[in-house]
Amino acid sequence: MMQYFHRQVQLWGEETQKNLQGKTIAIVGAGGLGSSLAFALGAVGIGEIHIIDFDEVSLHNIHRQIAFKLGDEGKNKAEINAQIISNRSTFTNAVAHNCDFKTWSEKGIAVDLIIDATDNLPTRGDINSYAKKVKTPWVYGSVEAFHGQVCFIDESSFNDAFKIVKKTPAGIAAPIVMHIASLQANLALRYLAGLSVKKDYLYYLFFNEEGELITQKFGLPK
């Protein structure tokens, strides 16, 4: 195992790497953010990853959802991502759940961290309520056009900080999706590895009209 994770072991040592084998996470959504998260976290040595999504691959998904290729249309997204994880690493048990988040939450599966990879506010509200109920932190992420948001939510409440509404999303391309998912994955991995994480702090990233990448930070109410 240590040979497979050689570069990570150089980063944090064998004991931390072994501890990752005892961690379990849930990724809610297996599309744009979710497939990038599954790819980023699927081969780092986390013991078990649950991937939740009832959606099937459509042709218009493929250009920005990195797990999918032409010919995958009609297949369940969670199942494809779980198979990719299994193909890359024997050290992670990837479990696909072909269902919505509420159905998964009723299964009573204990996890150390929940990662949001959904595309609507109401479901994020459900994640927040469930996370509070089971006393589990979660990582929020959203992306649209050329901007995105990331937050490690622990004591604060998404439902209090954001207005839960339905909204038609703007257009989007793959690079910003991968960028936000990468930030989510880094927050998740630091937490699971026992490294410090700034919690309840919203990072808002966007490109201004001149093409400059701007990052703003806001503390969420607790």
Tab-separated table of C-alpha atoms in Angstrom:
chain	number	residue	atom	x	y	z
A	1	MET	CA	0.000	0.000	0.000
A	2	MET	CA	2.742	2.471	0.918
A	3	GLN	CA	4.367	2.070	-2.494
A	4	TYR	CA	1.070	2.993	-4.186
A	5	PHE	CA	0.711	6.099	-1.978
A	6	HIS	CA	4.428	6.955	-1.965
A	7	ARG	CA	4.085	10.670	-2.749
A	8	GLN	CA	1.296	11.160	-0.213
A	9	VAL	CA	3.296	9.332	2.448
A	10	GLN	CA	6.102	11.825	1.771
A	11	LEU	CA	3.547	14.548	2.494
A	12	TRP	CA	2.083	13.305	5.796
A	13	GLY	CA	3.645	10.005	6.827
A	14	GLU	CA	2.559	6.382	7.004
A	15	GLU	CA	0.355	6.725	10.082
A	16	THR	CA	-1.874	9.367	8.481
A	17	GLN	CA	-2.100	7.298	5.321
A	18	LYS	CA	-3.169	4.247	7.332
A	19	ASN	CA	-5.771	6.329	9.181
A	20	LEU	CA	-7.404	7.327	5.887
A	21	GLN	CA	-8.321	3.659	5.421
A	22	GLY	CA	-10.685	4.003	8.380
A	23	LYS	CA	-12.557	6.995	6.928
A	24	THR	CA	-15.898	6.937	5.113
A	25	ILE	CA	-17.350	9.779	3.035
A	26	ALA	CA	-20.462	10.433	0.974
A	27	ILE	CA	-20.452	12.404	-2.274
A	28	VAL	CA	-23.965	13.655	-3.028
A	29	GLY	CA	-24.249	14.032	-6.783
A	30	ALA	CA	-22.175	12.331	-9.465
A	31	GLY	CA	-22.296	14.860	-12.302
A	32	GLY	CA	-19.935	17.792	-12.855
A	33	LEU	CA	-18.664	18.395	-9.337
A	34	GLY	CA	-19.297	14.807	-8.283
A	35	SER	CA	-17.298	13.110	-11.018
A	36	SER	CA	-14.369	15.490	-10.443
A	37	LEU	CA	-14.570	14.841	-6.691
A	38	ALA	CA	-14.735	11.088	-7.206
A	39	PHE	CA	-11.658	11.243	-9.439
A	40	ALA	CA	-9.747	13.463	-6.996
A	41	LEU	CA	-10.633	11.497	-3.848
A	42	GLY	CA	-11.112	8.018	-5.270
A	43	ALA	CA	-7.444	7.069	-5.235
A	44	VAL	CA	-6.091	8.832	-2.125
A	45	GLY	CA	-6.746	5.909	0.225
A	46	ILE	CA	-10.089	6.774	1.833
A	47	GLY	CA	-11.538	3.464	3.018
A	48	GLU	CA	-15.066	3.850	1.691
A	49	ILE	CA	-16.787	6.314	-0.609
A	50	HIS	CA	-20.558	6.370	-1.081
A	51	ILE	CA	-21.701	8.088	-4.279
A	52	ILE	CA	-25.353	9.109	-4.478
A	53	ASP	CA	-27.147	10.033	-7.694
A	54	PHE	CA	-30.306	8.819	-9.446
A	55	ASP	CA	-29.511	10.646	-12.689
A	56	GLU	CA	-28.437	9.083	-15.971
A	57	VAL	CA	-25.785	10.395	-18.349
A	58	SER	CA	-27.052	12.655	-21.140
A	59	LEU	CA	-25.074	13.717	-24.207
A	60	HIS	CA	-24.828	17.337	-22.996
A	61	ASN	CA	-23.207	16.176	-19.717
A	62	ILE	CA	-20.125	14.666	-21.290
A	63	HIS	CA	-18.192	17.828	-22.186
A	64	ARG	CA	-17.887	18.938	-18.554
A	65	GLN	CA	-18.462	15.821	-16.413
A	66	ILE	CA	-15.091	14.111	-16.601
A	67	ALA	CA	-16.163	10.584	-15.649
A	68	PHE	CA	-18.264	10.080	-18.758
A	69	LYS	CA	-17.511	9.290	-22.385
A	70	LEU	CA	-19.512	8.902	-25.561
A	71	GLY	CA	-21.535	5.729	-25.279
A	72	ASP	CA	-22.348	6.235	-21.575
A	73	GLU	CA	-25.677	7.893	-22.341
A	74	GLY	CA	-28.469	6.323	-20.305
A	75	LYS	CA	-26.159	4.818	-17.651
A	76	ASN	CA	-26.416	5.764	-13.984
A	77	LYS	CA	-23.830	8.396	-13.022
A	78	ALA	CA	-23.102	7.053	-9.540
A	79	GLU	CA	-22.448	3.558	-10.842
A	80	ILE	CA	-19.990	4.797	-13.479
A	81	ASN	CA	-18.038	6.839	-10.924
A	82	ALA	CA	-17.895	3.943	-8.472
A	83	GLN	CA	-16.506	1.683	-11.179
A	84	ILE	CA	-13.827	4.226	-12.107
A	85	ILE	CA	-12.718	4.410	-8.460
A	86	SER	CA	-12.575	0.607	-8.240
A	87	ASN	CA	-10.501	0.462	-11.427
A	88	ARG	CA	-7.934	2.945	-10.107
A	89	SER	CA	-7.424	1.690	-6.553
A	90	THR	CA	-7.940	-1.516	-4.576
A	91	PHE	CA	-7.736	0.404	-1.301
A	92	THR	CA	-11.131	2.140	-1.538
A	93	ASN	CA	-14.548	0.499	-1.444
A	94	ALA	CA	-16.737	2.570	-3.769
A	95	VAL	CA	-20.478	2.125	-3.263
A	96	ALA	CA	-22.976	3.517	-5.778
A	97	HIS	CA	-26.487	4.489	-4.664
A	98	ASN	CA	-28.966	4.912	-7.514
A	99	CYS	CA	-31.358	7.099	-5.529
A	100	ASP	CA	-31.927	10.650	-4.299
A	101	PHE	CA	-30.320	12.061	-1.165
A	102	LYS	CA	-33.389	11.698	1.061
A	103	THR	CA	-33.636	8.003	0.222
A	104	TRP	CA	-29.934	7.523	0.959
A	105	SER	CA	-30.213	9.400	4.257
A	106	GLU	CA	-32.829	6.906	5.446
A	107	LYS	CA	-30.359	4.019	5.062
A	108	GLY	CA	-28.542	5.017	8.270
A	109	ILE	CA	-25.026	4.855	6.805
A	110	ALA	CA	-22.511	6.541	9.115
A	111	VAL	CA	-19.904	8.701	7.390
A	112	ASP	CA	-17.142	11.005	8.569
A	113	LEU	CA	-17.867	13.711	6.002
A	114	ILE	CA	-20.524	14.600	3.425
A	115	ILE	CA	-19.533	16.425	0.242
A	116	ASP	CA	-22.144	18.347	-1.706
A	117	ALA	CA	-21.944	17.943	-5.475
A	118	THR	CA	-25.555	18.799	-6.241
A	119	ASP	CA	-26.928	21.487	-8.501
A	120	ASN	CA	-29.862	22.901	-6.542
A	121	LEU	CA	-30.422	24.775	-3.299
A	122	PRO	CA	-33.298	22.672	-1.883
A	123	THR	CA	-31.163	19.517	-1.882
A	124	ARG	CA	-28.335	21.396	-0.197
A	125	GLY	CA	-30.849	22.439	2.426
A	126	ASP	CA	-31.697	18.770	2.941
A	127	ILE	CA	-28.010	17.916	3.257
A	128	ASN	CA	-27.591	20.645	5.858
A	129	SER	CA	-30.567	19.439	7.900
A	130	TYR	CA	-29.370	15.846	7.798
A	131	ALA	CA	-25.790	16.811	8.671
A	132	LYS	CA	-27.028	18.713	11.731
A	133	LYS	CA	-29.168	15.747	12.755
A	134	VAL	CA	-26.298	13.245	12.622
A	135	LYS	CA	-23.668	15.763	13.769
A	136	THR	CA	-21.485	15.395	10.688
A	137	PRO	CA	-19.683	18.236	8.870
A	138	TRP	CA	-20.119	18.746	5.134
A	139	VAL	CA	-18.403	20.561	2.300
A	140	TYR	CA	-20.584	22.848	0.194
A	141	GLY	CA	-19.696	23.677	-3.384
A	142	SER	CA	-21.513	25.421	-6.213
A	143	VAL	CA	-20.506	26.623	-9.634
A	144	GLU	CA	-22.071	28.624	-12.448
A	145	ALA	CA	-20.724	30.505	-15.460
A	146	PHE	CA	-17.239	31.712	-14.398
A	147	HIS	CA	-17.729	31.757	-10.627
A	148	GLY	CA	-18.070	29.326	-7.744
A	149	GLN	CA	-18.342	28.957	-3.982
A	150	VAL	CA	-16.814	26.558	-1.454
A	151	CYS	CA	-17.326	26.180	2.294
A	152	PHE	CA	-16.546	23.607	4.983
A	153	ILE	CA	-19.714	23.752	7.075
A	154	ASP	CA	-19.529	22.637	10.687
A	155	GLU	CA	-21.263	24.881	13.232
A	156	SER	CA	-22.942	27.268	10.792
A	157	SER	CA	-26.179	26.463	8.961
A	158	PHE	CA	-26.566	26.614	5.205
A	159	ASN	CA	-30.318	27.061	5.630
A	160	ASP	CA	-29.778	30.202	7.691
A	161	ALA	CA	-27.048	31.680	5.484
A	162	PHE	CA	-28.669	31.089	2.080
A	163	LYS	CA	-32.150	31.725	0.794
A	164	ILE	CA	-33.522	28.410	-0.478
A	165	VAL	CA	-35.037	29.095	-3.896
A	166	LYS	CA	-35.369	27.430	-7.265
A	167	LYS	CA	-33.256	29.018	-9.980
A	168	THR	CA	-32.523	28.316	-13.620
A	169	PRO	CA	-28.724	27.955	-13.921
A	170	ALA	CA	-26.544	29.855	-16.379
A	171	GLY	CA	-24.205	28.219	-18.879
A	172	ILE	CA	-21.005	26.550	-17.742
A	173	ALA	CA	-17.773	24.970	-19.003
A	174	ALA	CA	-15.596	22.220	-17.559
A	175	PRO	CA	-12.572	24.118	-16.120
A	176	ILE	CA	-14.454	26.086	-13.448
A	177	VAL	CA	-16.291	22.911	-12.396
A	178	MET	CA	-13.004	21.075	-11.954
A	179	HIS	CA	-11.499	24.048	-10.099
A	180	ILE	CA	-14.264	24.227	-7.491
A	181	ALA	CA	-14.312	20.435	-7.080
A	182	SER	CA	-10.543	20.534	-6.526
A	183	LEU	CA	-10.957	23.049	-3.717
A	184	GLN	CA	-13.701	20.921	-2.144
A	185	ALA	CA	-11.491	17.842	-2.399
A	186	ASN	CA	-8.584	19.642	-0.754
A	187	LEU	CA	-10.732	20.767	2.167
A	188	ALA	CA	-12.105	17.249	2.547
A	189	LEU	CA	-8.707	15.573	2.390
A	190	ARG	CA	-7.126	17.973	4.873
A	191	TYR	CA	-9.950	17.293	7.311
A	192	LEU	CA	-9.808	13.519	6.882
A	193	ALA	CA	-6.020	13.562	7.264
A	194	GLY	CA	-6.296	15.497	10.529
A	195	LEU	CA	-4.840	18.723	9.148
A	196	SER	CA	-6.215	22.164	9.986
A	197	VAL	CA	-9.241	23.419	8.033
A	198	LYS	CA	-10.880	26.837	8.166
A	199	LYS	CA	-14.483	25.947	8.978
A	200	ASP	CA	-17.676	27.933	8.351
A	201	TYR	CA	-15.795	30.252	5.991
A	202	LEU	CA	-17.243	30.823	2.528
A	203	TYR	CA	-14.814	31.272	-0.363
A	204	TYR	CA	-16.301	32.992	-3.411
A	205	LEU	CA	-14.189	32.873	-6.576
A	206	PHE	CA	-14.911	34.614	-9.869
A	207	PHE	CA	-13.332	36.109	-12.977
A	208	ASN	CA	-13.981	39.834	-13.347
A	209	GLU	CA	-14.515	41.598	-16.679
A	210	GLU	CA	-10.749	41.936	-17.164
A	211	GLY	CA	-10.282	38.188	-16.730
A	212	GLU	CA	-8.658	38.493	-13.293
A	213	LEU	CA	-9.408	35.687	-10.814
A	214	ILE	CA	-10.814	37.221	-7.624
A	215	THR	CA	-11.242	35.402	-4.315
A	216	GLN	CA	-13.432	36.780	-1.539
A	217	LYS	CA	-13.906	35.303	1.940
A	218	PHE	CA	-16.864	35.572	4.291
A	219	GLY	CA	-17.477	34.114	7.726
A	220	LEU	CA	-20.880	32.427	7.978
A	221	PRO	CA	-23.093	33.069	11.033
A	222	LYS	CA	-23.122	30.366	13.693
